[in-house]
PDB file of C-alpha atoms and ligand atoms in Angstrom:
ATOM      1  CA  MET A  24      -6.747 -18.673 -39.281  1.00 49.00           C
ATOM      2  CA  ALA A  25      -7.524 -18.723 -35.560  1.00 56.00           C
ATOM      3  CA  ARG A  26      -4.426 -18.177 -33.485  1.00 65.00           C
ATOM      4  CA  ARG A  27      -4.284 -21.015 -31.060  1.00 80.00           C
ATOM      5  CA  ARG A  28      -1.750 -23.459 -29.824  1.00 89.00           C
ATOM      6  CA  PRO A  29      -2.256 -27.220 -29.596  1.00 96.00           C
ATOM      7  CA  GLN A  30      -3.519 -28.710 -26.385  1.00 96.00           C
ATOM      8  CA  VAL A  31      -0.691 -30.529 -24.655  1.00 97.00           C
ATOM      9  CA  MET A  32      -1.706 -33.855 -23.142  1.00 98.00           C
ATOM     10  CA  GLY A  33       0.850 -35.108 -20.622  1.00 98.00           C
ATOM     11  CA  ILE A  34       1.260 -38.877 -20.378  1.00 97.00           C
ATOM     12  CA  LEU A  35       0.831 -40.453 -16.957  1.00 97.00           C
ATOM     13  CA  ASN A  36       1.149 -44.225 -17.254  1.00 95.00           C
ATOM     14  CA  VAL A  37       0.289 -45.828 -13.924  1.00 95.00           C
ATOM     15  CA  THR A  38       1.661 -49.132 -15.178  1.00 90.00           C
ATOM     16  CA  PRO A  39       4.599 -51.408 -14.444  1.00 85.00           C
ATOM     17  CA  ASP A  40       5.333 -52.043 -18.141  1.00 78.00           C
ATOM     18  CA  SER A  41       4.826 -49.037 -20.479  1.00 74.00           C
ATOM     19  CA  PHE A  42       7.581 -48.719 -23.052  1.00 73.00           C
ATOM     20  CA  SER A  43       9.323 -45.596 -21.853  1.00 73.00           C
ATOM     21  CA  ASP A  44       8.078 -44.855 -18.350  1.00 74.00           C
ATOM     22  CA  GLY A  45       6.798 -48.236 -17.112  1.00 72.00           C
ATOM     23  CA  GLY A  46       7.121 -48.543 -13.327  1.00 76.00           C
ATOM     24  CA  ARG A  47       8.139 -44.912 -12.754  1.00 80.00           C
ATOM     25  CA  TRP A  48       4.712 -43.768 -11.541  1.00 80.00           C
ATOM     26  CA  ALA A  49       3.273 -47.143 -10.583  1.00 79.00           C
ATOM     27  CA  ASP A  50       2.061 -46.157  -7.101  1.00 89.00           C
ATOM     28  CA  VAL A  51      -0.626 -43.566  -6.441  1.00 93.00           C
ATOM     29  CA  ASP A  52       1.563 -41.017  -4.629  1.00 94.00           C
ATOM     30  CA  SER A  53       4.321 -40.883  -7.235  1.00 94.00           C
ATOM     31  CA  ALA A  54       1.751 -40.788 -10.060  1.00 96.00           C
ATOM     32  CA  VAL A  55      -0.109 -37.866  -8.466  1.00 97.00           C
ATOM     33  CA  GLU A  56       3.154 -36.058  -7.837  1.00 97.00           C
ATOM     34  CA  HIS A  57       4.173 -36.448 -11.471  1.00 97.00           C
ATOM     35  CA  GLY A  58       0.726 -35.278 -12.666  1.00 97.00           C
ATOM     36  CA  LEU A  59       1.009 -32.160 -10.515  1.00 97.00           C
ATOM     37  CA  LEU A  60       4.497 -31.502 -11.832  1.00 97.00           C
ATOM     38  CA  MET A  61       3.232 -31.679 -15.421  1.00 97.00           C
ATOM     39  CA  ALA A  62       0.409 -29.281 -14.490  1.00 96.00           C
ATOM     40  CA  ALA A  63       2.950 -26.846 -13.060  1.00 94.00           C
ATOM     41  CA  GLU A  64       4.936 -27.133 -16.294  1.00 93.00           C
ATOM     42  CA  GLY A  65       1.936 -25.988 -18.307  1.00 92.00           C
ATOM     43  CA  VAL A  66       0.229 -29.152 -19.524  1.00 96.00           C
ATOM     44  CA  ASP A  67      -3.404 -28.783 -20.629  1.00 96.00           C
ATOM     45  CA  TRP A  68      -4.545 -32.327 -19.821  1.00 98.00           C
ATOM     46  CA  VAL A  69      -3.024 -35.108 -17.749  1.00 98.00           C
ATOM     47  CA  ASP A  70      -3.781 -38.413 -19.503  1.00 98.00           C
ATOM     48  CA  VAL A  71      -4.004 -41.165 -16.882  1.00 98.00           C
ATOM     49  CA  GLY A  72      -3.669 -44.737 -18.140  1.00 97.00           C
ATOM     50  CA  GLY A  73      -3.522 -48.112 -16.365  1.00 96.00           C
ATOM     51  CA  GLU A  74      -2.906 -50.430 -19.316  1.00 95.00           C
ATOM     52  CA  SER A  75       0.335 -50.577 -21.268  1.00 92.00           C
ATOM     53  CA  THR A  76      -0.193 -50.795 -25.022  1.00 90.00           C
ATOM     54  CA  ARG A  77       3.433 -51.462 -25.931  1.00 86.00           C
ATOM     55  CA  PRO A  78       3.770 -54.142 -28.637  1.00 83.00           C
ATOM     56  CA  GLY A  79       3.390 -57.549 -26.990  1.00 83.00           C
ATOM     57  CA  ALA A  80       1.890 -56.227 -23.732  1.00 87.00           C
ATOM     58  CA  VAL A  81      -0.498 -58.449 -21.781  1.00 89.00           C
ATOM     59  CA  ARG A  82      -3.750 -56.790 -20.641  1.00 93.00           C
ATOM     60  CA  PRO A  83      -4.231 -56.238 -16.886  1.00 95.00           C
ATOM     61  CA  PRO A  84      -7.445 -57.587 -15.345  1.00 96.00           C
ATOM     62  CA  LEU A  85     -10.256 -55.036 -15.083  1.00 97.00           C
ATOM     63  CA  GLU A  86      -9.964 -54.770 -11.288  1.00 97.00           C
ATOM     64  CA  GLU A  87      -6.259 -54.060 -11.570  1.00 96.00           C
ATOM     65  CA  GLU A  88      -6.785 -51.314 -14.151  1.00 97.00           C
ATOM     66  CA  LEU A  89      -9.486 -49.697 -11.983  1.00 97.00           C
ATOM     67  CA  ALA A  90      -7.233 -49.805  -8.913  1.00 96.00           C
ATOM     68  CA  ARG A  91      -4.387 -48.141 -10.835  1.00 96.00           C
ATOM     69  CA  VAL A  92      -6.417 -45.386 -12.474  1.00 97.00           C
ATOM     70  CA  VAL A  93      -9.302 -44.257 -10.270  1.00 98.00           C
ATOM     71  CA  PRO A  94      -7.439 -42.980  -7.159  1.00 98.00           C
ATOM     72  CA  VAL A  95      -5.021 -41.004  -9.347  1.00 98.00           C
ATOM     73  CA  VAL A  96      -7.853 -39.413 -11.361  1.00 98.00           C
ATOM     74  CA  GLU A  97      -9.640 -38.564  -8.123  1.00 98.00           C
ATOM     75  CA  ARG A  98      -6.672 -36.874  -6.490  1.00 98.00           C
ATOM     76  CA  LEU A  99      -5.596 -34.939  -9.578  1.00 98.00           C
ATOM     77  CA  THR A 100      -9.158 -33.744 -10.185  1.00 98.00           C
ATOM     78  CA  GLU A 101      -9.438 -32.635  -6.565  1.00 97.00           C
ATOM     79  CA  ALA A 102      -6.269 -30.618  -7.090  1.00 97.00           C
ATOM     80  CA  GLY A 103      -7.925 -28.832 -10.044  1.00 96.00           C
ATOM     81  CA  VAL A 104      -6.114 -30.684 -12.840  1.00 97.00           C
ATOM     82  CA  ALA A 105      -7.970 -31.414 -16.105  1.00 97.00           C
ATOM     83  CA  VAL A 106      -7.783 -35.184 -16.529  1.00 98.00           C
ATOM     84  CA  SER A 107      -8.321 -37.506 -19.464  1.00 98.00           C
ATOM     85  CA  VAL A 108      -8.432 -41.258 -19.033  1.00 98.00           C
ATOM     86  CA  ASP A 109      -6.547 -43.545 -21.416  1.00 98.00           C
ATOM     87  CA  THR A 110      -8.626 -46.720 -21.461  1.00 98.00           C
ATOM     88  CA  MET A 111     -10.374 -49.150 -23.785  1.00 98.00           C
ATOM     89  CA  ARG A 112     -12.794 -50.420 -21.122  1.00 98.00           C
ATOM     90  CA  ALA A 113     -16.292 -49.053 -20.512  1.00 98.00           C
ATOM     91  CA  GLU A 114     -16.110 -49.751 -16.765  1.00 98.00           C
ATOM     92  CA  VAL A 115     -12.833 -47.869 -16.382  1.00 98.00           C
ATOM     93  CA  ALA A 116     -14.105 -44.946 -18.458  1.00 98.00           C
ATOM     94  CA  ARG A 117     -17.264 -44.760 -16.311  1.00 98.00           C
ATOM     95  CA  ALA A 118     -15.356 -44.934 -13.016  1.00 98.00           C
ATOM     96  CA  ALA A 119     -12.793 -42.355 -14.174  1.00 98.00           C
ATOM     97  CA  VAL A 120     -15.487 -39.941 -15.326  1.00 98.00           C
ATOM     98  CA  ASP A 121     -17.269 -40.413 -11.998  1.00 98.00           C
ATOM     99  CA  ALA A 122     -13.938 -39.564 -10.339  1.00 98.00           C
ATOM    100  CA  GLY A 123     -13.666 -36.351 -12.401  1.00 98.00           C
ATOM    101  CA  ALA A 124     -12.133 -37.144 -15.832  1.00 98.00           C
ATOM    102  CA  ARG A 125     -13.571 -34.993 -18.636  1.00 97.00           C
ATOM    103  CA  LEU A 126     -12.163 -36.746 -21.675  1.00 98.00           C
ATOM    104  CA  VAL A 127     -11.976 -40.421 -22.616  1.00 98.00           C
ATOM    105  CA  ASN A 128      -8.923 -41.358 -24.703  1.00 98.00           C
ATOM    106  CA  ASP A 129      -9.674 -44.745 -26.257  1.00 98.00           C
ATOM    107  CA  VAL A 130      -6.817 -46.146 -28.351  1.00 98.00           C
ATOM    108  CA  SER A 131      -9.252 -48.625 -29.891  1.00 98.00           C
ATOM    109  CA  GLY A 132     -11.830 -46.027 -30.974  1.00 98.00           C
ATOM    110  CA  GLY A 133     -14.579 -48.168 -29.469  1.00 98.00           C
ATOM    111  CA  LEU A 134     -13.527 -51.441 -31.116  1.00 98.00           C
ATOM    112  CA  ALA A 135     -12.184 -53.176 -27.995  1.00 98.00           C
ATOM    113  CA  ASP A 136     -15.317 -52.521 -25.933  1.00 98.00           C
ATOM    114  CA  PRO A 137     -18.175 -50.912 -27.883  1.00 98.00           C
ATOM    115  CA  ARG A 138     -20.024 -50.158 -24.617  1.00 98.00           C
ATOM    116  CA  ILE A 139     -17.484 -47.394 -23.967  1.00 98.00           C
ATOM    117  CA  LEU A 140     -19.313 -45.291 -26.564  1.00 98.00           C
ATOM    118  CA  GLU A 141     -22.513 -45.473 -24.518  1.00 98.00           C
ATOM    119  CA  VAL A 142     -20.578 -44.262 -21.463  1.00 98.00           C
ATOM    120  CA  VAL A 143     -19.133 -41.343 -23.430  1.00 98.00           C
ATOM    121  CA  ALA A 144     -22.566 -40.425 -24.818  1.00 98.00           C
ATOM    122  CA  ALA A 145     -24.303 -40.702 -21.429  1.00 98.00           C
ATOM    123  CA  THR A 146     -21.670 -38.753 -19.493  1.00 97.00           C
ATOM    124  CA  GLU A 147     -21.225 -36.052 -22.191  1.00 95.00           C
ATOM    125  CA  THR A 148     -17.445 -36.309 -22.061  1.00 97.00           C
ATOM    126  CA  SER A 149     -15.108 -35.581 -24.957  1.00 97.00           C
ATOM    127  CA  TYR A 150     -13.717 -38.592 -26.792  1.00 98.00           C
ATOM    128  CA  VAL A 151     -10.471 -39.339 -28.613  1.00 98.00           C
ATOM    129  CA  ALA A 152     -10.863 -42.202 -31.095  1.00 98.00           C
ATOM    130  CA  MET A 153      -7.539 -43.598 -32.269  1.00 98.00           C
ATOM    131  CA  HIS A 154      -6.910 -45.815 -35.292  1.00 98.00           C
ATOM    132  CA  TRP A 155      -6.385 -49.374 -34.001  1.00 97.00           C
ATOM    133  CA  ARG A 156      -6.652 -52.884 -35.367  1.00 97.00           C
ATOM    134  CA  ALA A 157      -5.992 -55.296 -32.485  1.00 93.00           C
ATOM    135  CA  HIS A 158      -4.656 -55.628 -28.964  1.00 94.00           C
ATOM    136  CA  SER A 159      -0.913 -55.262 -28.408  1.00 90.00           C
ATOM    137  CA  ASP A 160      -0.160 -58.994 -28.414  1.00 89.00           C
ATOM    138  CA  ARG A 161      -1.201 -59.156 -32.071  1.00 91.00           C
ATOM    139  CA  MET A 162      -1.156 -55.659 -33.539  1.00 92.00           C
ATOM    140  CA  GLN A 163       2.211 -55.726 -35.320  1.00 88.00           C
ATOM    141  CA  GLN A 164       1.058 -58.773 -37.343  1.00 92.00           C
ATOM    142  CA  LEU A 165      -1.627 -56.491 -38.784  1.00 93.00           C
ATOM    143  CA  ALA A 166       0.725 -53.751 -39.966  1.00 95.00           C
ATOM    144  CA  SER A 167       0.028 -54.336 -43.632  1.00 94.00           C
ATOM    145  CA  TYR A 168      -1.804 -51.961 -45.919  1.00 96.00           C
ATOM    146  CA  ASP A 169      -1.768 -53.481 -49.379  1.00 92.00           C
ATOM    147  CA  ASP A 170      -4.889 -51.936 -50.878  1.00 90.00           C
ATOM    148  CA  GLN A 171      -4.731 -48.943 -53.183  1.00 91.00           C
ATOM    149  CA  GLY A 172      -3.891 -45.779 -51.270  1.00 93.00           C
ATOM    150  CA  GLY A 173      -1.844 -47.742 -48.728  1.00 97.00           C
ATOM    151  CA  VAL A 174      -1.786 -46.860 -45.067  1.00 98.00           C
ATOM    152  CA  VAL A 175      -3.281 -43.383 -45.448  1.00 98.00           C
ATOM    153  CA  ALA A 176      -6.389 -44.526 -47.327  1.00 98.00           C
ATOM    154  CA  ALA A 177      -6.871 -47.477 -44.971  1.00 98.00           C
ATOM    155  CA  VAL A 178      -6.529 -45.400 -41.793  1.00 98.00           C
ATOM    156  CA  CYS A 179      -8.954 -42.790 -43.179  1.00 98.00           C
ATOM    157  CA  ALA A 180     -11.488 -45.461 -44.157  1.00 98.00           C
ATOM    158  CA  GLU A 181     -11.204 -47.332 -40.852  1.00 98.00           C
ATOM    159  CA  LEU A 182     -11.497 -44.093 -38.847  1.00 98.00           C
ATOM    160  CA  ALA A 183     -14.554 -43.113 -40.909  1.00 98.00           C
ATOM    161  CA  GLU A 184     -16.156 -46.414 -39.864  1.00 98.00           C
ATOM    162  CA  ARG A 185     -15.425 -45.570 -36.236  1.00 98.00           C
ATOM    163  CA  VAL A 186     -16.961 -42.114 -36.681  1.00 98.00           C
ATOM    164  CA  ALA A 187     -20.166 -43.754 -37.946  1.00 98.00           C
ATOM    165  CA  ALA A 188     -20.302 -46.066 -34.895  1.00 98.00           C
ATOM    166  CA  ILE A 189     -19.528 -43.202 -32.503  1.00 98.00           C
ATOM    167  CA  ARG A 190     -22.269 -41.047 -34.031  1.00 98.00           C
ATOM    168  CA  SER A 191     -24.815 -43.811 -33.848  1.00 98.00           C
ATOM    169  CA  ALA A 192     -24.013 -44.299 -30.154  1.00 98.00           C
ATOM    170  CA  GLY A 193     -25.114 -40.668 -29.685  1.00 98.00           C
ATOM    171  CA  VAL A 194     -21.771 -38.894 -29.221  1.00 98.00           C
ATOM    172  CA  PRO A 195     -22.040 -35.426 -30.812  1.00 97.00           C
ATOM    173  CA  ASP A 196     -19.448 -34.471 -33.434  1.00 97.00           C
ATOM    174  CA  ASP A 197     -18.166 -31.520 -31.436  1.00 96.00           C
ATOM    175  CA  ARG A 198     -16.949 -33.871 -28.674  1.00 97.00           C
ATOM    176  CA  LEU A 199     -14.837 -36.014 -30.974  1.00 98.00           C
ATOM    177  CA  VAL A 200     -11.101 -35.943 -31.763  1.00 98.00           C
ATOM    178  CA  LEU A 201      -9.397 -38.428 -34.114  1.00 98.00           C
ATOM    179  CA  ASP A 202      -5.875 -39.832 -33.845  1.00 98.00           C
ATOM    180  CA  PRO A 203      -3.898 -41.719 -36.522  1.00 98.00           C
ATOM    181  CA  GLY A 204      -2.460 -44.091 -33.890  1.00 98.00           C
ATOM    182  CA  LEU A 205       1.265 -43.898 -34.635  1.00 98.00           C
ATOM    183  CA  GLY A 206       2.939 -47.233 -33.894  1.00 96.00           C
ATOM    184  CA  PHE A 207      -0.308 -49.175 -33.497  1.00 96.00           C
ATOM    185  CA  ALA A 208      -0.224 -51.818 -36.255  1.00 96.00           C
ATOM    186  CA  LYS A 209       2.135 -49.470 -38.113  1.00 97.00           C
ATOM    187  CA  THR A 210       5.763 -49.613 -39.144  1.00 97.00           C
ATOM    188  CA  ALA A 211       8.035 -46.577 -38.973  1.00 98.00           C
ATOM    189  CA  GLU A 212       7.413 -45.975 -42.683  1.00 98.00           C
ATOM    190  CA  HIS A 213       3.636 -46.063 -42.113  1.00 98.00           C
ATOM    191  CA  ASN A 214       3.993 -43.473 -39.332  1.00 98.00           C
ATOM    192  CA  TRP A 215       5.933 -41.093 -41.580  1.00 98.00           C
ATOM    193  CA  GLN A 216       3.404 -41.494 -44.385  1.00 98.00           C
ATOM    194  CA  LEU A 217       0.574 -40.648 -41.992  1.00 98.00           C
ATOM    195  CA  LEU A 218       2.412 -37.617 -40.624  1.00 98.00           C
ATOM    196  CA  ARG A 219       2.875 -36.430 -44.214  1.00 98.00           C
ATOM    197  CA  ALA A 220      -0.841 -36.876 -44.932  1.00 97.00           C
ATOM    198  CA  LEU A 221      -2.514 -34.991 -42.089  1.00 97.00           C
ATOM    199  CA  ASP A 222      -4.577 -33.062 -44.681  1.00 97.00           C
ATOM    200  CA  GLU A 223      -6.289 -36.276 -45.684  1.00 98.00           C
ATOM    201  CA  LEU A 224      -6.995 -37.214 -42.080  1.00 98.00           C
ATOM    202  CA  GLU A 225      -8.318 -33.731 -41.386  1.00 97.00           C
ATOM    203  CA  ALA A 226     -10.666 -34.045 -44.350  1.00 97.00           C
ATOM    204  CA  LEU A 227     -12.655 -36.455 -42.151  1.00 98.00           C
ATOM    205  CA  GLY A 228     -13.823 -33.257 -40.439  1.00 97.00           C
ATOM    206  CA  PHE A 229     -12.476 -33.616 -36.894  1.00 98.00           C
ATOM    207  CA  PRO A 230      -9.630 -32.148 -34.834  1.00 97.00           C
ATOM    208  CA  LEU A 231      -6.534 -34.350 -34.642  1.00 98.00           C
ATOM    209  CA  LEU A 232      -4.447 -35.575 -31.715  1.00 98.00           C
ATOM    210  CA  VAL A 233      -0.989 -36.988 -32.466  1.00 98.00           C
ATOM    211  CA  GLY A 234       1.056 -39.204 -30.132  1.00 98.00           C
ATOM    212  CA  ALA A 235       4.635 -39.455 -31.376  1.00 98.00           C
ATOM    213  CA  SER A 236       6.526 -38.962 -28.120  1.00 98.00           C
ATOM    214  CA  ARG A 237       9.490 -41.350 -27.652  1.00 97.00           C
ATOM    215  CA  LYS A 238       8.028 -43.861 -30.120  1.00 97.00           C
ATOM    216  CA  SER A 239      10.262 -46.358 -31.865  1.00 96.00           C
ATOM    217  CA  PHE A 240      10.051 -44.677 -35.296  1.00 98.00           C
ATOM    218  CA  LEU A 241      12.058 -41.820 -33.762  1.00 98.00           C
ATOM    219  CA  GLY A 242      14.501 -44.362 -32.312  1.00 98.00           C
ATOM    220  CA  SER A 243      15.043 -45.947 -35.731  1.00 97.00           C
ATOM    221  CA  LEU A 244      15.339 -42.536 -37.430  1.00 98.00           C
ATOM    222  CA  LEU A 245      18.189 -41.698 -35.038  1.00 98.00           C
ATOM    223  CA  ALA A 246      19.832 -45.144 -35.033  1.00 97.00           C
ATOM    224  CA  SER A 247      23.599 -45.356 -34.734  1.00 97.00           C
ATOM    225  CA  PRO A 248      25.600 -46.511 -37.809  1.00 97.00           C
ATOM    226  CA  ASP A 249      25.440 -50.135 -36.600  1.00 97.00           C
ATOM    227  CA  GLY A 250      21.646 -49.916 -36.612  1.00 96.00           C
ATOM    228  CA  THR A 251      21.100 -49.690 -32.845  1.00 98.00           C
ATOM    229  CA  PRO A 252      17.983 -47.551 -32.268  1.00 97.00           C
ATOM    230  CA  ARG A 253      18.376 -44.392 -30.189  1.00 98.00           C
ATOM    231  CA  SER A 254      17.203 -45.114 -26.628  1.00 97.00           C
ATOM    232  CA  THR A 255      13.730 -43.971 -25.510  1.00 95.00           C
ATOM    233  CA  SER A 256      15.296 -41.472 -23.104  1.00 94.00           C
ATOM    234  CA  ASP A 257      17.216 -39.739 -25.904  1.00 96.00           C
ATOM    235  CA  ARG A 258      14.534 -39.006 -28.497  1.00 98.00           C
ATOM    236  CA  GLU A 259      13.304 -35.690 -27.093  1.00 97.00           C
ATOM    237  CA  HIS A 260      15.157 -33.321 -29.432  1.00 97.00           C
ATOM    238  CA  ALA A 261      13.693 -35.082 -32.460  1.00 98.00           C
ATOM    239  CA  HIS A 262      10.265 -35.012 -30.862  1.00 98.00           C
ATOM    240  CA  SER A 263      10.559 -31.266 -30.205  1.00 98.00           C
ATOM    241  CA  ALA A 264      11.167 -30.678 -33.915  1.00 98.00           C
ATOM    242  CA  LEU A 265       8.016 -32.644 -34.657  1.00 98.00           C
ATOM    243  CA  VAL A 266       6.074 -30.677 -32.012  1.00 98.00           C
ATOM    244  CA  ALA A 267       6.837 -27.377 -33.744  1.00 97.00           C
ATOM    245  CA  LEU A 268       5.992 -28.781 -37.183  1.00 97.00           C
ATOM    246  CA  LEU A 269       2.712 -30.292 -35.975  1.00 98.00           C
ATOM    247  CA  ALA A 270       1.767 -27.066 -34.185  1.00 97.00           C
ATOM    248  CA  ASP A 271       2.337 -25.199 -37.427  1.00 95.00           C
ATOM    249  CA  ARG A 272       0.169 -27.757 -39.171  1.00 95.00           C
ATOM    250  CA  GLY A 273      -2.683 -26.846 -36.790  1.00 95.00           C
ATOM    251  CA  VAL A 274      -3.268 -30.122 -34.952  1.00 97.00           C
ATOM    252  CA  TRP A 275      -5.654 -29.933 -31.989  1.00 97.00           C
ATOM    253  CA  GLY A 276      -3.448 -31.799 -29.556  1.00 97.00           C
ATOM    254  CA  LEU A 277      -0.119 -33.478 -28.831  1.00 98.00           C
ATOM    255  CA  ARG A 278       0.260 -36.400 -26.429  1.00 98.00           C
ATOM    256  CA  VAL A 279       3.702 -36.089 -24.831  1.00 98.00           C
ATOM    257  CA  HIS A 280       5.970 -37.330 -22.058  1.00 97.00           C
ATOM    258  CA  ASP A 281       8.197 -34.261 -21.584  1.00 97.00           C
ATOM    259  CA  VAL A 282       5.940 -31.268 -20.994  1.00 97.00           C
ATOM    260  CA  ARG A 283       8.770 -28.803 -20.454  1.00 96.00           C
ATOM    261  CA  ALA A 284      10.486 -29.667 -23.740  1.00 97.00           C
ATOM    262  CA  THR A 285       7.135 -29.475 -25.544  1.00 97.00           C
ATOM    263  CA  SER A 286       6.289 -26.087 -24.028  1.00 95.00           C
ATOM    264  CA  ASP A 287       9.705 -24.760 -25.064  1.00 95.00           C
ATOM    265  CA  ALA A 288       9.203 -25.936 -28.648  1.00 97.00           C
ATOM    266  CA  LEU A 289       5.743 -24.342 -28.708  1.00 96.00           C
ATOM    267  CA  ALA A 290       7.149 -21.056 -27.364  1.00 94.00           C
ATOM    268  CA  VAL A 291       9.610 -20.946 -30.284  1.00 95.00           C
ATOM    269  CA  TRP A 292       6.864 -21.789 -32.768  1.00 95.00           C
ATOM    270  CA  GLN A 293       4.513 -19.112 -31.391  1.00 93.00           C
ATOM    271  CA  ARG A 294       7.125 -16.382 -31.420  1.00 93.00           C
ATOM    272  CA  LEU A 295       8.117 -17.175 -34.972  1.00 94.00           C
ATOM    273  CA  ARG A 296       4.663 -17.843 -36.414  1.00 92.00           C
ATOM    274  CA  TYR A 297       2.655 -15.093 -34.721  1.00 89.00           C
ATOM    275  CA  ASP A 298       5.331 -12.813 -33.275  1.00 81.00           C
ATOM    276  CA  LEU A 299       3.706 -13.375 -29.917  1.00 77.00           C
ATOM    277  CA  PRO A 300       5.223 -14.217 -26.541  1.00 75.00           C
ATOM    278  CA  ALA A 301       4.575 -17.661 -25.124  1.00 67.00           C
ATOM    279  CA  ASP A 302       1.755 -16.652 -22.809  1.00 66.00           C
ATOM    280  CA  SER A 303      -0.491 -14.749 -25.203  1.00 65.00           C
ATOM    281  CA  LEU A 304      -2.178 -17.344 -27.406  1.00 62.00           C
ATOM    282  CA  GLU A 305      -5.552 -18.864 -26.778  1.00 59.00           C
ATOM    283  CA  GLY A 306      -4.930 -22.222 -25.183  1.00 56.00           C
ATOM    284  CA  HIS A 307      -1.819 -21.148 -23.332  1.00 53.00           C
ATOM    285  CA  ALA A 308      -1.528 -22.829 -19.981  1.00 50.00           C
ATOM    286  CA  THR A 309      -0.834 -20.448 -17.140  1.00 48.00           C
ATOM    287  CA  GLY A 310       0.358 -22.977 -14.614  1.00 51.00           C
ATOM    288  CA  ARG A 311      -3.181 -24.339 -14.405  1.00 58.00           C
ATOM    289  CA  THR A 312      -4.382 -27.011 -16.814  1.00 72.00           C
ATOM    290  CA  THR A 313      -6.757 -25.526 -19.382  1.00 77.00           C
ATOM    291  CA  GLY A 314      -8.395 -28.781 -20.479  1.00 84.00           C
ATOM    292  CA  GLN A 315     -10.090 -27.189 -23.496  1.00 84.00           C
ATOM    293  CA  GLU A 316     -12.766 -29.297 -25.095  1.00 81.00           C
ATOM    294  CA  PRO A 317     -12.441 -29.990 -28.831  1.00 86.00           C
ATOM    295  CA  SER A 318     -15.576 -27.937 -29.462  1.00 73.00           C
ATOM    296  CA  ARG A 319     -13.883 -24.739 -28.287  1.00 53.00           C
TER     297      ARG A 319
HETATM  298  N1  PMM B 407      -0.067 -44.000 -27.658  1.00 63.03           N
HETATM  299  C1  PMM B 407       0.070 -44.746 -26.542  1.00 63.03           C
HETATM  300  C2  PMM B 407      -0.960 -44.783 -25.578  1.00 63.03           C
HETATM  301  N2  PMM B 407      -2.078 -44.059 -25.725  1.00 63.03           N
HETATM  302  N3  PMM B 407      -3.358 -42.526 -26.981  1.00 63.03           N
HETATM  303  C3  PMM B 407      -3.524 -41.784 -28.088  1.00 63.03           C
HETATM  304  N4  PMM B 407      -4.656 -41.074 -28.261  1.00 63.03           N
HETATM  305  N5  PMM B 407      -2.571 -41.736 -29.073  1.00 63.03           N
HETATM  306  C4  PMM B 407      -1.410 -42.435 -28.987  1.00 63.03           C
HETATM  307  O1  PMM B 407      -0.590 -42.356 -29.920  1.00 63.03           O
HETATM  308  C5  PMM B 407      -1.204 -43.260 -27.831  1.00 63.03           C
HETATM  309  C6  PMM B 407      -2.227 -43.273 -26.833  1.00 63.03           C
HETATM  310  C7  PMM B 407       1.304 -45.561 -26.338  1.00 63.03           C
HETATM  311  O2  PMM B 407       2.312 -44.773 -25.801  1.00 63.03           O
HETATM  312  P1  PMM B 407       2.692 -44.681 -24.226  1.00 63.03           P
HETATM  313  O3  PMM B 407       3.063 -46.078 -23.772  1.00 63.03           O
HETATM  314  O4  PMM B 407       3.835 -43.753 -24.174  1.00 63.03           O
HETATM  315  O5  PMM B 407       1.525 -44.160 -23.456  1.00 63.03           O
END
């Protein structure tokens, strides 16, 4: 087995309303500063997003999303940071790639705006296609998986349909990463079932990205005896355990809020698994973002 660590994708939500960091990096200067801090902490990609996808969120107008995302992508790219753009819109993907982004992270896998696939194909960027059923105002109504095989079979089948659409738009297989979409039209139980079934998702033939950081299934796991979920700011220890387990499982990437905590968990995993210090594995960030493509 190749000795490599997962790519760490640091979350930079330039939004007023994301579930755990909404409003914290809502202006260009503070967003850039936070992106640079994550780069210094060893992140491989900074994932810049201008639309909150929290359950119930209302979509920003296109112009608003462009104004949030593009200047931040531009300034981080100029500073040498590897940037991905978290968007469902073709226009935003195109503008972000023109500003220097090298990966398009589309939580809808091309369902929200199929023209995004043409942008990805034409610009030869890498592409993360996440499992998704509907926009945030409606997605939790669609969290039912009653057919045989339950959530795992349905997510695999629906992702396979996306792969077919992505291929026919001309995106080569070695640019594609799949993501089970934890929390998107999924209950906590669905998320755990998917995390237990990564083999089946991997059988689709693509590297996997997992975004579990601070999500509500960790809050409900750690709920107090009266049922109050653990707050978003206090889910990091549980997430670090998951980071080490997912690294051991060989996922391609982890989308995270706390880069330092993630790097620490990966250092423990590397030392134990390979008897190697933190800085010696392929993929290790050396204070500069590595931004490794899925094909590598
Ligand atoms: N989750 C969120 C946003 N973008 N992208 C991918 N590929 N996978 C995810 O799980 C994912 C995502 C929502 O979380 P946030 O509000 O913390 O960004």
